[in-house]
PDB file of C-alpha atoms in Angstrom:
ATOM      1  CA  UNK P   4     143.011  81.096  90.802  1.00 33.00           C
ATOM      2  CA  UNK P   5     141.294  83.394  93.367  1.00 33.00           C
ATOM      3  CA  UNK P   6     137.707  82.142  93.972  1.00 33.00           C
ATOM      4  CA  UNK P   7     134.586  83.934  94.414  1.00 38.00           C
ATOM      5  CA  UNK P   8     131.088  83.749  95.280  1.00 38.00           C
ATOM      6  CA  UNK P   9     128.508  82.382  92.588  1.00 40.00           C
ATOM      7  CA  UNK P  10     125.409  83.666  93.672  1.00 40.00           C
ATOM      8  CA  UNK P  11     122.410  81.426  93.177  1.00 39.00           C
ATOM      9  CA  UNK P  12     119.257  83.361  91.716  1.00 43.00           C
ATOM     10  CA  UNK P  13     116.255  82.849  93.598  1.00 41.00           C
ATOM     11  CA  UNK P  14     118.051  80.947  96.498  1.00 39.00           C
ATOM     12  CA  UNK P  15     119.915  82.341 100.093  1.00 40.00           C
ATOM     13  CA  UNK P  16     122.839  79.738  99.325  1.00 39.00           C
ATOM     14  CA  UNK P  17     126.428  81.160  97.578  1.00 50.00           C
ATOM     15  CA  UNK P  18     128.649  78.409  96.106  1.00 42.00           C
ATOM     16  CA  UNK P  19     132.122  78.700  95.557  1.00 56.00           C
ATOM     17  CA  UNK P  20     132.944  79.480  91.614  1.00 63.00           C
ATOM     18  CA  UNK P  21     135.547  81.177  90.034  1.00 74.00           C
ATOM     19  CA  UNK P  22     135.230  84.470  88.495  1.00 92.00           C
ATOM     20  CA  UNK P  23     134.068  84.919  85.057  1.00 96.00           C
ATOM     21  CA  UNK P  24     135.212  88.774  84.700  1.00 97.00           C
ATOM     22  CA  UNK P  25     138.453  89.629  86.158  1.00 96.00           C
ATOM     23  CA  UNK P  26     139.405  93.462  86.172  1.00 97.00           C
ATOM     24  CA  UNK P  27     142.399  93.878  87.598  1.00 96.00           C
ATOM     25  CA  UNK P  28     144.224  97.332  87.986  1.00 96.00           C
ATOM     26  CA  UNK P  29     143.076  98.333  84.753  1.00 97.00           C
ATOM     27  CA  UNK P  30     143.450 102.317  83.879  1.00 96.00           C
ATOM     28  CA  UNK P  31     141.917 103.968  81.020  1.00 96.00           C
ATOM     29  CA  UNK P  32     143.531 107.518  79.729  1.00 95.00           C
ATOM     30  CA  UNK P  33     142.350 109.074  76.929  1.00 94.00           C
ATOM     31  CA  UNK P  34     144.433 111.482  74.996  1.00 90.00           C
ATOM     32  CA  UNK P  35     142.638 115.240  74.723  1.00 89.00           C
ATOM     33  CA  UNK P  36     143.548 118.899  73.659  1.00 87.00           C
ATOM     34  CA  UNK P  37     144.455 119.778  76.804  1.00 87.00           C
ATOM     35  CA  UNK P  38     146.550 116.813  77.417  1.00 88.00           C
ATOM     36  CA  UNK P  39     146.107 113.405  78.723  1.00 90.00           C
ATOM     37  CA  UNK P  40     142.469 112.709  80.928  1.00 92.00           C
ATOM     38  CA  UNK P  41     142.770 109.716  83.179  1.00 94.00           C
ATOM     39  CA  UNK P  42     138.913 108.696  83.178  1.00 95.00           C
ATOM     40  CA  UNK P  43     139.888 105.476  85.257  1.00 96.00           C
ATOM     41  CA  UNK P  44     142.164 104.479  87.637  1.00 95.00           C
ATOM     42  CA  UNK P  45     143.448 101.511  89.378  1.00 96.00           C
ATOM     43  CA  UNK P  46     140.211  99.788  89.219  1.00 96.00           C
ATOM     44  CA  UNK P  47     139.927  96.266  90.345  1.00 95.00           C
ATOM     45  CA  UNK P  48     136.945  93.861  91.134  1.00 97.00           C
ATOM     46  CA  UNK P  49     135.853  90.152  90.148  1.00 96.00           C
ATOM     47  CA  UNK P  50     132.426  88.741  88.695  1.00 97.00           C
ATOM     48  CA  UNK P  51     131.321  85.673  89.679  1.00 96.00           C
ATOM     49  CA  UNK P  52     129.126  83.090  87.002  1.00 94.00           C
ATOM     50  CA  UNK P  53     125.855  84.082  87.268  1.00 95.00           C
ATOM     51  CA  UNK P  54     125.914  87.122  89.614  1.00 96.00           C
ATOM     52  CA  UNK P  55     123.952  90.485  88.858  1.00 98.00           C
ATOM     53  CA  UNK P  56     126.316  93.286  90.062  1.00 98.00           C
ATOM     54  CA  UNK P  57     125.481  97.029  89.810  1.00 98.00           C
ATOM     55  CA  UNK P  58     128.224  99.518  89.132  1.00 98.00           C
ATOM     56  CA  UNK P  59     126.461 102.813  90.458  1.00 98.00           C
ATOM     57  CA  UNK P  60     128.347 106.081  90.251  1.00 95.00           C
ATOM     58  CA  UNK P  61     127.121 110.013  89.147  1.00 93.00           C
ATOM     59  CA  UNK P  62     127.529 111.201  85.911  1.00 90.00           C
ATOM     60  CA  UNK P  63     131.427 111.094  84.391  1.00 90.00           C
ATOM     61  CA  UNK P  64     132.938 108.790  87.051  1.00 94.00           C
ATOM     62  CA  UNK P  65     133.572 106.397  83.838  1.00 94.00           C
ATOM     63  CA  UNK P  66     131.078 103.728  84.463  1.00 96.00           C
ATOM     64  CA  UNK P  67     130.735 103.716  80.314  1.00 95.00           C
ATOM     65  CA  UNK P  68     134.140 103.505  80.082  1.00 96.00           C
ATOM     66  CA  UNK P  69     134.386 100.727  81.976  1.00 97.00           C
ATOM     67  CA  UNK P  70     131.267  98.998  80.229  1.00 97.00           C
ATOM     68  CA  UNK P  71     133.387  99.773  76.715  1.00 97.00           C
ATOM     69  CA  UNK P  72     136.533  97.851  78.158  1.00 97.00           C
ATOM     70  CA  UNK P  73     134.461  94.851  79.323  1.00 98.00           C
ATOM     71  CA  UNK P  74     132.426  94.202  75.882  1.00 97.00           C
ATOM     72  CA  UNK P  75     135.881  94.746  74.351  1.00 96.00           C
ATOM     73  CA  UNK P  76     135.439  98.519  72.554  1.00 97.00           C
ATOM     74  CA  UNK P  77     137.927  99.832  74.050  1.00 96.00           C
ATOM     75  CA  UNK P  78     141.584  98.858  75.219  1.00 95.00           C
ATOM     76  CA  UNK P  79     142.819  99.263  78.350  1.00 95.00           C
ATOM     77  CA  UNK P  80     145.801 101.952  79.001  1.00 96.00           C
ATOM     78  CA  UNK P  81     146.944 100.166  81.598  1.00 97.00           C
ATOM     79  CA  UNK P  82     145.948  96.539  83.632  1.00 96.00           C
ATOM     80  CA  UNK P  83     144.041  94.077  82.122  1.00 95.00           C
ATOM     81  CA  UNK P  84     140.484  92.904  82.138  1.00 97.00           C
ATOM     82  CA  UNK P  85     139.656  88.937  81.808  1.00 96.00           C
ATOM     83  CA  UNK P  86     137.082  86.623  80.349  1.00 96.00           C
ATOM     84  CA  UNK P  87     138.747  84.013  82.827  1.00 91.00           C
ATOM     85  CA  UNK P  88     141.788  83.504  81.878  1.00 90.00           C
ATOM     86  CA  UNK P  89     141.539  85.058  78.542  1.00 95.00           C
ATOM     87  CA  UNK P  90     142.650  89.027  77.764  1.00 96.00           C
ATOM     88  CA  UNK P  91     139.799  90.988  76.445  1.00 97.00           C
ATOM     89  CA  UNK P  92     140.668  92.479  73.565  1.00 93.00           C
ATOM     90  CA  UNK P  93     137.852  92.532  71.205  1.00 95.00           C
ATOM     91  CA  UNK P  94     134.067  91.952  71.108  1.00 94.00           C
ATOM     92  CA  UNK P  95     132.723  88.600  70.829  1.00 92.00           C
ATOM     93  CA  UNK P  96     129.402  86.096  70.737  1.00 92.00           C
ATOM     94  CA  UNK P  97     129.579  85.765  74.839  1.00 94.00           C
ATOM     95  CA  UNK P  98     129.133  89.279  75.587  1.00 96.00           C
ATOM     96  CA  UNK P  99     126.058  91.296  73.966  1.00 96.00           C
ATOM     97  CA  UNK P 100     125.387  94.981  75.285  1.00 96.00           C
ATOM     98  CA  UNK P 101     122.210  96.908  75.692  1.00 95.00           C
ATOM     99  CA  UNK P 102     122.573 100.623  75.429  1.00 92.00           C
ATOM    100  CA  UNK P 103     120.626 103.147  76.861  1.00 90.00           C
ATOM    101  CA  UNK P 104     119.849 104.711  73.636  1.00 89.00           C
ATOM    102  CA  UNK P 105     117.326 103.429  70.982  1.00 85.00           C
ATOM    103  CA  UNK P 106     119.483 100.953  68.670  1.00 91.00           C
ATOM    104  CA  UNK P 107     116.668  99.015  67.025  1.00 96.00           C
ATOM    105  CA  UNK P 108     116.407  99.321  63.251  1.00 97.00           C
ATOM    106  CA  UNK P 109     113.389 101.503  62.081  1.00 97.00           C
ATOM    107  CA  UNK P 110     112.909  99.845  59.338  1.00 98.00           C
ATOM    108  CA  UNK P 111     112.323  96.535  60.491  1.00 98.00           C
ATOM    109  CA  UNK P 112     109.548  95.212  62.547  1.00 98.00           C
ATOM    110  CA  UNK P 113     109.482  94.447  66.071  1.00 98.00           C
ATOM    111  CA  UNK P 114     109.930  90.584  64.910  1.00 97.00           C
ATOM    112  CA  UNK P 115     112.758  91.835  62.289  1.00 97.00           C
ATOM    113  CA  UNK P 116     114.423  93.376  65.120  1.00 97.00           C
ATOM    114  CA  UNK P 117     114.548  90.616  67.344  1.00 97.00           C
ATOM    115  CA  UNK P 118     115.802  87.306  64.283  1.00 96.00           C
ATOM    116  CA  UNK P 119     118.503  90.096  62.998  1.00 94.00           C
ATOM    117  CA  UNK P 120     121.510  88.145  64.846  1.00 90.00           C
ATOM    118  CA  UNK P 121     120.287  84.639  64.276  1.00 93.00           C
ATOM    119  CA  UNK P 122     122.243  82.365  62.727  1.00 90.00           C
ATOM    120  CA  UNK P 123     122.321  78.912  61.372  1.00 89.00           C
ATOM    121  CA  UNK P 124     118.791  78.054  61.778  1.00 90.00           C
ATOM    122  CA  UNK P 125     115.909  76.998  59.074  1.00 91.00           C
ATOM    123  CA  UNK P 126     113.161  79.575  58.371  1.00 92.00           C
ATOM    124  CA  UNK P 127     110.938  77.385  60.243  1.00 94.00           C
ATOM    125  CA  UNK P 128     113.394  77.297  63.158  1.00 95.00           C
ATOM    126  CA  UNK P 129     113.962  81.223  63.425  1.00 94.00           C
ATOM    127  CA  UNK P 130     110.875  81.890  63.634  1.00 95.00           C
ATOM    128  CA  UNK P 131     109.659  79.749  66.208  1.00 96.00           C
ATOM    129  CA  UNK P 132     112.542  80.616  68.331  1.00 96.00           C
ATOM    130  CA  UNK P 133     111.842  84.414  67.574  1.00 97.00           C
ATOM    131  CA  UNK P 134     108.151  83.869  68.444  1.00 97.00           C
ATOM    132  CA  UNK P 135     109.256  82.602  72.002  1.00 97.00           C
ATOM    133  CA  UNK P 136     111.620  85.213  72.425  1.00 97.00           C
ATOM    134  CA  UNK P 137     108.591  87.912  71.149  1.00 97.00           C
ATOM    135  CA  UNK P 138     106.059  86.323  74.405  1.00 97.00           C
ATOM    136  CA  UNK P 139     108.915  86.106  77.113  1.00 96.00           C
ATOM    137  CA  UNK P 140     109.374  89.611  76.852  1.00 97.00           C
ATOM    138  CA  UNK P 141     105.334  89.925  76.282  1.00 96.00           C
ATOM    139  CA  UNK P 142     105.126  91.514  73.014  1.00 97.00           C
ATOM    140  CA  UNK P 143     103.275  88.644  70.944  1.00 97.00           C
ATOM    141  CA  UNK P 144     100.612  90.877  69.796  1.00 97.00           C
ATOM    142  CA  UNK P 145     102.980  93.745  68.551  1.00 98.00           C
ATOM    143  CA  UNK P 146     105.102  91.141  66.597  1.00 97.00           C
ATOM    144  CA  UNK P 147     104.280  93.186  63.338  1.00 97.00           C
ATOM    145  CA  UNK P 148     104.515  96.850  64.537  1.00 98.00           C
ATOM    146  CA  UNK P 149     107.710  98.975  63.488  1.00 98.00           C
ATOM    147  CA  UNK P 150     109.723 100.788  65.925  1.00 97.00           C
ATOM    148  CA  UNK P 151     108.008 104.050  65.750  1.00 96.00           C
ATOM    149  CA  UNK P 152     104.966 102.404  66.623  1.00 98.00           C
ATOM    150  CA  UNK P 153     105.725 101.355  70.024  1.00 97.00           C
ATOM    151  CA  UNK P 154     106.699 103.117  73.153  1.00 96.00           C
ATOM    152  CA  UNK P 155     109.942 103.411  75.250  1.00 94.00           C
ATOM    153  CA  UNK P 156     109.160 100.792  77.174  1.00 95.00           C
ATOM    154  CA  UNK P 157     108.462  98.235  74.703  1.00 97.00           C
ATOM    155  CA  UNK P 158     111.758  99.230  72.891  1.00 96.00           C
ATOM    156  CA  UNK P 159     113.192  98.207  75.509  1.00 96.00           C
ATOM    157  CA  UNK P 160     111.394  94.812  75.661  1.00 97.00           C
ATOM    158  CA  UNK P 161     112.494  94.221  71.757  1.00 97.00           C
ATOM    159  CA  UNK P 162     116.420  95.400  72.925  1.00 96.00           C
ATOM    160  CA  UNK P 163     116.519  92.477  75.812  1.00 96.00           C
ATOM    161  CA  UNK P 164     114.589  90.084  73.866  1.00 97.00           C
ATOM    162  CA  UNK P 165     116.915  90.484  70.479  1.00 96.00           C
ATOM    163  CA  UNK P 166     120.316  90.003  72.705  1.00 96.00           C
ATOM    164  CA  UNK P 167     118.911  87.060  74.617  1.00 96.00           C
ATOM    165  CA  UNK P 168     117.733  85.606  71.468  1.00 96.00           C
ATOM    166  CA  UNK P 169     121.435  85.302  71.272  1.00 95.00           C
ATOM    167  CA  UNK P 170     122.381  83.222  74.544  1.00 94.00           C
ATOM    168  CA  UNK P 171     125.109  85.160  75.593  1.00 95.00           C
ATOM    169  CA  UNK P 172     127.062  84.244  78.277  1.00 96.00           C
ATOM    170  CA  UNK P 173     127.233  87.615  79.945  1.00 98.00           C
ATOM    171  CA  UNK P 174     124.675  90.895  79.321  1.00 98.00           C
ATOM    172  CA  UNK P 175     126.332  94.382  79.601  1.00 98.00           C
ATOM    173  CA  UNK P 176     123.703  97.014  80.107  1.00 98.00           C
ATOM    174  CA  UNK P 177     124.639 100.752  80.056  1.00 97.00           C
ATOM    175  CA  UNK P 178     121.652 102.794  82.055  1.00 96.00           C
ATOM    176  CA  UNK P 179     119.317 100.793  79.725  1.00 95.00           C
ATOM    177  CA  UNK P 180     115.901 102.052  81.709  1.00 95.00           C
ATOM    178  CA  UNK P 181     117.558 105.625  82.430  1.00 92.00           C
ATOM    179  CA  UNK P 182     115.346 107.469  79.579  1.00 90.00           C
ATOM    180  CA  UNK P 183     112.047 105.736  81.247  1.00 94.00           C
ATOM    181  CA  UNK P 184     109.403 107.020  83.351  1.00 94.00           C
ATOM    182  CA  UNK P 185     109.742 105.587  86.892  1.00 94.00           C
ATOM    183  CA  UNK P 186     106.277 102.963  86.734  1.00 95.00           C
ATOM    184  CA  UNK P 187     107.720 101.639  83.465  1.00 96.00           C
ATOM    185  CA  UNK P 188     111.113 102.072  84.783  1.00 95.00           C
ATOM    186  CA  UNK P 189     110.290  99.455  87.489  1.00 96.00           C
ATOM    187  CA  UNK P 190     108.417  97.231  84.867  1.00 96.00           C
ATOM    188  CA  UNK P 191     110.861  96.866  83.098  1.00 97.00           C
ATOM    189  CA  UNK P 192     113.656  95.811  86.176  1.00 97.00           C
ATOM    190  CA  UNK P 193     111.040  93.052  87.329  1.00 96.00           C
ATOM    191  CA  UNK P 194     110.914  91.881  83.802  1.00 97.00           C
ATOM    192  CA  UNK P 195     115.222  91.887  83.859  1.00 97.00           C
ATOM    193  CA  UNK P 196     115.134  90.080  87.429  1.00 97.00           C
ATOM    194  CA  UNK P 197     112.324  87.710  85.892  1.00 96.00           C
ATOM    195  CA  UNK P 198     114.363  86.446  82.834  1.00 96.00           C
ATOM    196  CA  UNK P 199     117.840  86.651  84.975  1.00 96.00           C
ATOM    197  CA  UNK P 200     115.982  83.874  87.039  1.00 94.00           C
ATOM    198  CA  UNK P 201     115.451  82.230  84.639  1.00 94.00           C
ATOM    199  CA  UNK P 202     118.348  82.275  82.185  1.00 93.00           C
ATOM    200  CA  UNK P 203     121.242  82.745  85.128  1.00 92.00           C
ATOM    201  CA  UNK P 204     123.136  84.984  82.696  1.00 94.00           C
ATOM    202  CA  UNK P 205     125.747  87.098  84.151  1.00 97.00           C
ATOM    203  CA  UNK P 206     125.273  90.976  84.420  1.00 98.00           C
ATOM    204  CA  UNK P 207     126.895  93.767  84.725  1.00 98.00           C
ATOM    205  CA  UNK P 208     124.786  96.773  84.943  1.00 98.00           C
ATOM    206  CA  UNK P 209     125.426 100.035  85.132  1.00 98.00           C
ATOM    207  CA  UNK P 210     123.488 103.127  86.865  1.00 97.00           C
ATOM    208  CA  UNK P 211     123.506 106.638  88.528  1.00 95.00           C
ATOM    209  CA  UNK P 212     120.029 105.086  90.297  1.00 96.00           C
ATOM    210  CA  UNK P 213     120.542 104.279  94.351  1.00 97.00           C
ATOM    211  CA  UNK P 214     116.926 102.251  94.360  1.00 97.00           C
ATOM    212  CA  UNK P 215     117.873 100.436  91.245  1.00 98.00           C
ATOM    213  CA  UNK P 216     120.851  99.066  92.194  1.00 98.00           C
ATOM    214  CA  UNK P 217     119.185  98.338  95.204  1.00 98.00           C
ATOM    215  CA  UNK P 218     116.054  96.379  93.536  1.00 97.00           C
ATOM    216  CA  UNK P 219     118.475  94.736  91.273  1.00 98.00           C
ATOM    217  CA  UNK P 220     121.459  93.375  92.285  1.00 98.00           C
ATOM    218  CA  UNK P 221     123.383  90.927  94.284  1.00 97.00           C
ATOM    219  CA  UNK P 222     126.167  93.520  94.787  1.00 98.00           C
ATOM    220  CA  UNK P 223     127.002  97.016  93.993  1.00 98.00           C
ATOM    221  CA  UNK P 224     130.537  98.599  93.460  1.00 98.00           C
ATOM    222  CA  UNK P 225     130.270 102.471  93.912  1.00 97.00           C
ATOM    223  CA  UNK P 226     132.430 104.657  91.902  1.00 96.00           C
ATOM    224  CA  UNK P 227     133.990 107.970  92.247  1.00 94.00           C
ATOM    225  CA  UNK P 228     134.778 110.663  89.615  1.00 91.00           C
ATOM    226  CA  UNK P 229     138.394 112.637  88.524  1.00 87.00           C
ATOM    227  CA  UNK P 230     139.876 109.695  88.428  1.00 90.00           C
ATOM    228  CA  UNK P 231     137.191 106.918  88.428  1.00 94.00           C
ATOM    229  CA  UNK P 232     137.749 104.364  91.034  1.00 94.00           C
ATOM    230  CA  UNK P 233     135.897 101.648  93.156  1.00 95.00           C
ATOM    231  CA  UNK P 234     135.482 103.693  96.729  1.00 94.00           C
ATOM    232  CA  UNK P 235     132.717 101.139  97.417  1.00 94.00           C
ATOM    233  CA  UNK P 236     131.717  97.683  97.470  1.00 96.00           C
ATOM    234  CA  UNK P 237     128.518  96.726  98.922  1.00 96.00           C
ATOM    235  CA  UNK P 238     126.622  93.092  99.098  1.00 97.00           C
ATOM    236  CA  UNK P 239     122.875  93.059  98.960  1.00 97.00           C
ATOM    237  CA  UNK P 240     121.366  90.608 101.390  1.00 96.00           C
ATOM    238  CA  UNK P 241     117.705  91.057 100.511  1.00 96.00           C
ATOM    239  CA  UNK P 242     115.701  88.374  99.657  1.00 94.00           C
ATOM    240  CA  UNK P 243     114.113  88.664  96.272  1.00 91.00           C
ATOM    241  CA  UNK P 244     111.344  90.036  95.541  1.00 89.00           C
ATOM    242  CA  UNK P 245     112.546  93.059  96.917  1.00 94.00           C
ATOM    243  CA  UNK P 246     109.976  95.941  98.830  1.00 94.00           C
ATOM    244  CA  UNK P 247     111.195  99.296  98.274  1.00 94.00           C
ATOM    245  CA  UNK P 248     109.531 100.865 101.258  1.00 94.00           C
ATOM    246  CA  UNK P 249     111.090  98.198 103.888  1.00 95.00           C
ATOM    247  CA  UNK P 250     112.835  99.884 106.012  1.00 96.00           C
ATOM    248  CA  UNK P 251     116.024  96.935 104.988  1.00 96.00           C
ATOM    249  CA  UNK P 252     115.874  98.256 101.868  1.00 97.00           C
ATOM    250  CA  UNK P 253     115.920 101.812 102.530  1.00 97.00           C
ATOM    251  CA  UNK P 254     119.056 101.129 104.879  1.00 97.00           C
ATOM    252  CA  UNK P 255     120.768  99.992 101.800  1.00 97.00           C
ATOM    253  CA  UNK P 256     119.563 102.951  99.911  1.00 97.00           C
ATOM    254  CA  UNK P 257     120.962 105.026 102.808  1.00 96.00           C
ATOM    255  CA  UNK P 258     124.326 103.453 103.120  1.00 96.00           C
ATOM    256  CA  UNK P 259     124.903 103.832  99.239  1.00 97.00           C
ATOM    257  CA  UNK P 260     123.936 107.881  99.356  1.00 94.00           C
ATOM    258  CA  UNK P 261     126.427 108.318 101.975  1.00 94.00           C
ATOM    259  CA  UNK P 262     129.013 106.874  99.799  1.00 93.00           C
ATOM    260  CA  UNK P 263     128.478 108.533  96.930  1.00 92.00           C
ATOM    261  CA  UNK P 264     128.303 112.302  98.449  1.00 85.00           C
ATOM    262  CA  UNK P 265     131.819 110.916 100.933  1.00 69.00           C
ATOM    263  CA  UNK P 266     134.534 113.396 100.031  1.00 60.00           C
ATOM    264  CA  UNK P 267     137.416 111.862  97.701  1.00 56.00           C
ATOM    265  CA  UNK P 268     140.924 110.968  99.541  1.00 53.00           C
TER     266      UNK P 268
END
């Protein structure tokens, strides 16, 4: 098997690991009124264990798409994508997603939200678990509140804690901070880099953001639109925390804009 880097959180060194997500010429054509619409093409790239990597492309360049084949809604037309060695073909327990849209339940209560996917613990048990899960996102005194009592932000605190209540293997995230102004915006990434740090969970995370990707990952592919394809891959070499206004990282901000506004082959 082809190896790749594991990157380390928190640390310089990069061990040798082999991929956890393979995506290997994988196509996606979807079948319209006007005929068939190739939304991806020939797209190919490797996640190692524990790595956060960015997928950063504008608007229709089928970055969702791509998100749907990995958490296993939606089939390949051609190619295959891998958990290891393993076809995805279907959702399952080691992948959760987090959307960009609001997909709490109203009706429950912040707490509610977060125990809904527990399983096989006592009362006692859930709840102390979903207690811990309620302060690492920092939302112990809002435990009781129902959805339409919080803000954005702290939606999206109750959407990370209730999938990492979960211990998946690998988060998906779909523009998950995109509907957020930028202060919480950047809350909200710290929080993500905090709990990456210290869970080591693999992530794939997509955005149309150049400083996000930036702040967040270890490496960023950059897409391109009609077809979508990888015209891109870049490697972050910043330590962590990262300061936006360094001029390193607004070199890497610089390189991605020039690769997004390059003119297609």
């Amino acid at each position: 098997m082809t190896t790749q880097l594991k990157l380390i959180p928190g640390h310089k060194k990069e061990l040798q690991a082999p991929p956890v997500l393979q995506v290997s010429k994988l196509s996606k054509v979807f079948k319209t009124g006007d005929g068939p619409m190739t939304v991806l093409q020939d797209v190919h790239f490797q996640v190692a264990e524990g790595e956060f990597l960015c997928v950063l492309g504008p608007s229709g360049c089928g970055k969702t798409t791509l998100l749907n084949v990995l958490a296993g809604f939606e089939k390949p037309s051609a190619g295959k994508a891998l958990l290891e060695e393993t076809p995805i073909m279907e959702s399952g327990p080691d992948r959760c997603v987090v959307f960009q849209e609001d997909t709490l339940f109203p009706w429950l209560t912040v707490k509610e939200n977060i125990a809904f996917g527990v399983k096989g613990l006592s009362k006692k048990e859930k709840r102390e678990k979903t207690n811990h899960f309620l302060d690492l996102v920092g939302l112990t005194p809002f435990g009781d509140y129902l959805p339409r009592e919080i803000s954005g932000g702290m939606k999206k605190r109750v959407s990370l804690a209730r999938v990492l209540i979960l211990q998946p293997r690998i988060l998906l995230m779909d523009e998950p901070f995109g509907a957020l102004d930028a202060q919480t915006r950047e809350e909200m990434q710290d929080l993500l880099l905090s709990l990456w740090n210290q869970f080591h969970h693999t992530i794939v995370f997509i955005t149309h953001d150049i400083d996000e990707a930036v702040a967040l990952a270890d490496r960023i592919l950059v897409m391109q639109k009609d077809p979508g394809m990888i015209a891109k891959e870049i490697r972050v070499r910043l330590s962590r925390p990262r300061e936006r206004t360094e001029s390193s990282f607004q070199d890497y901000c610089k390189a991605l804009y020039q690769a997004l506004k390059k003119p297609q082959p």
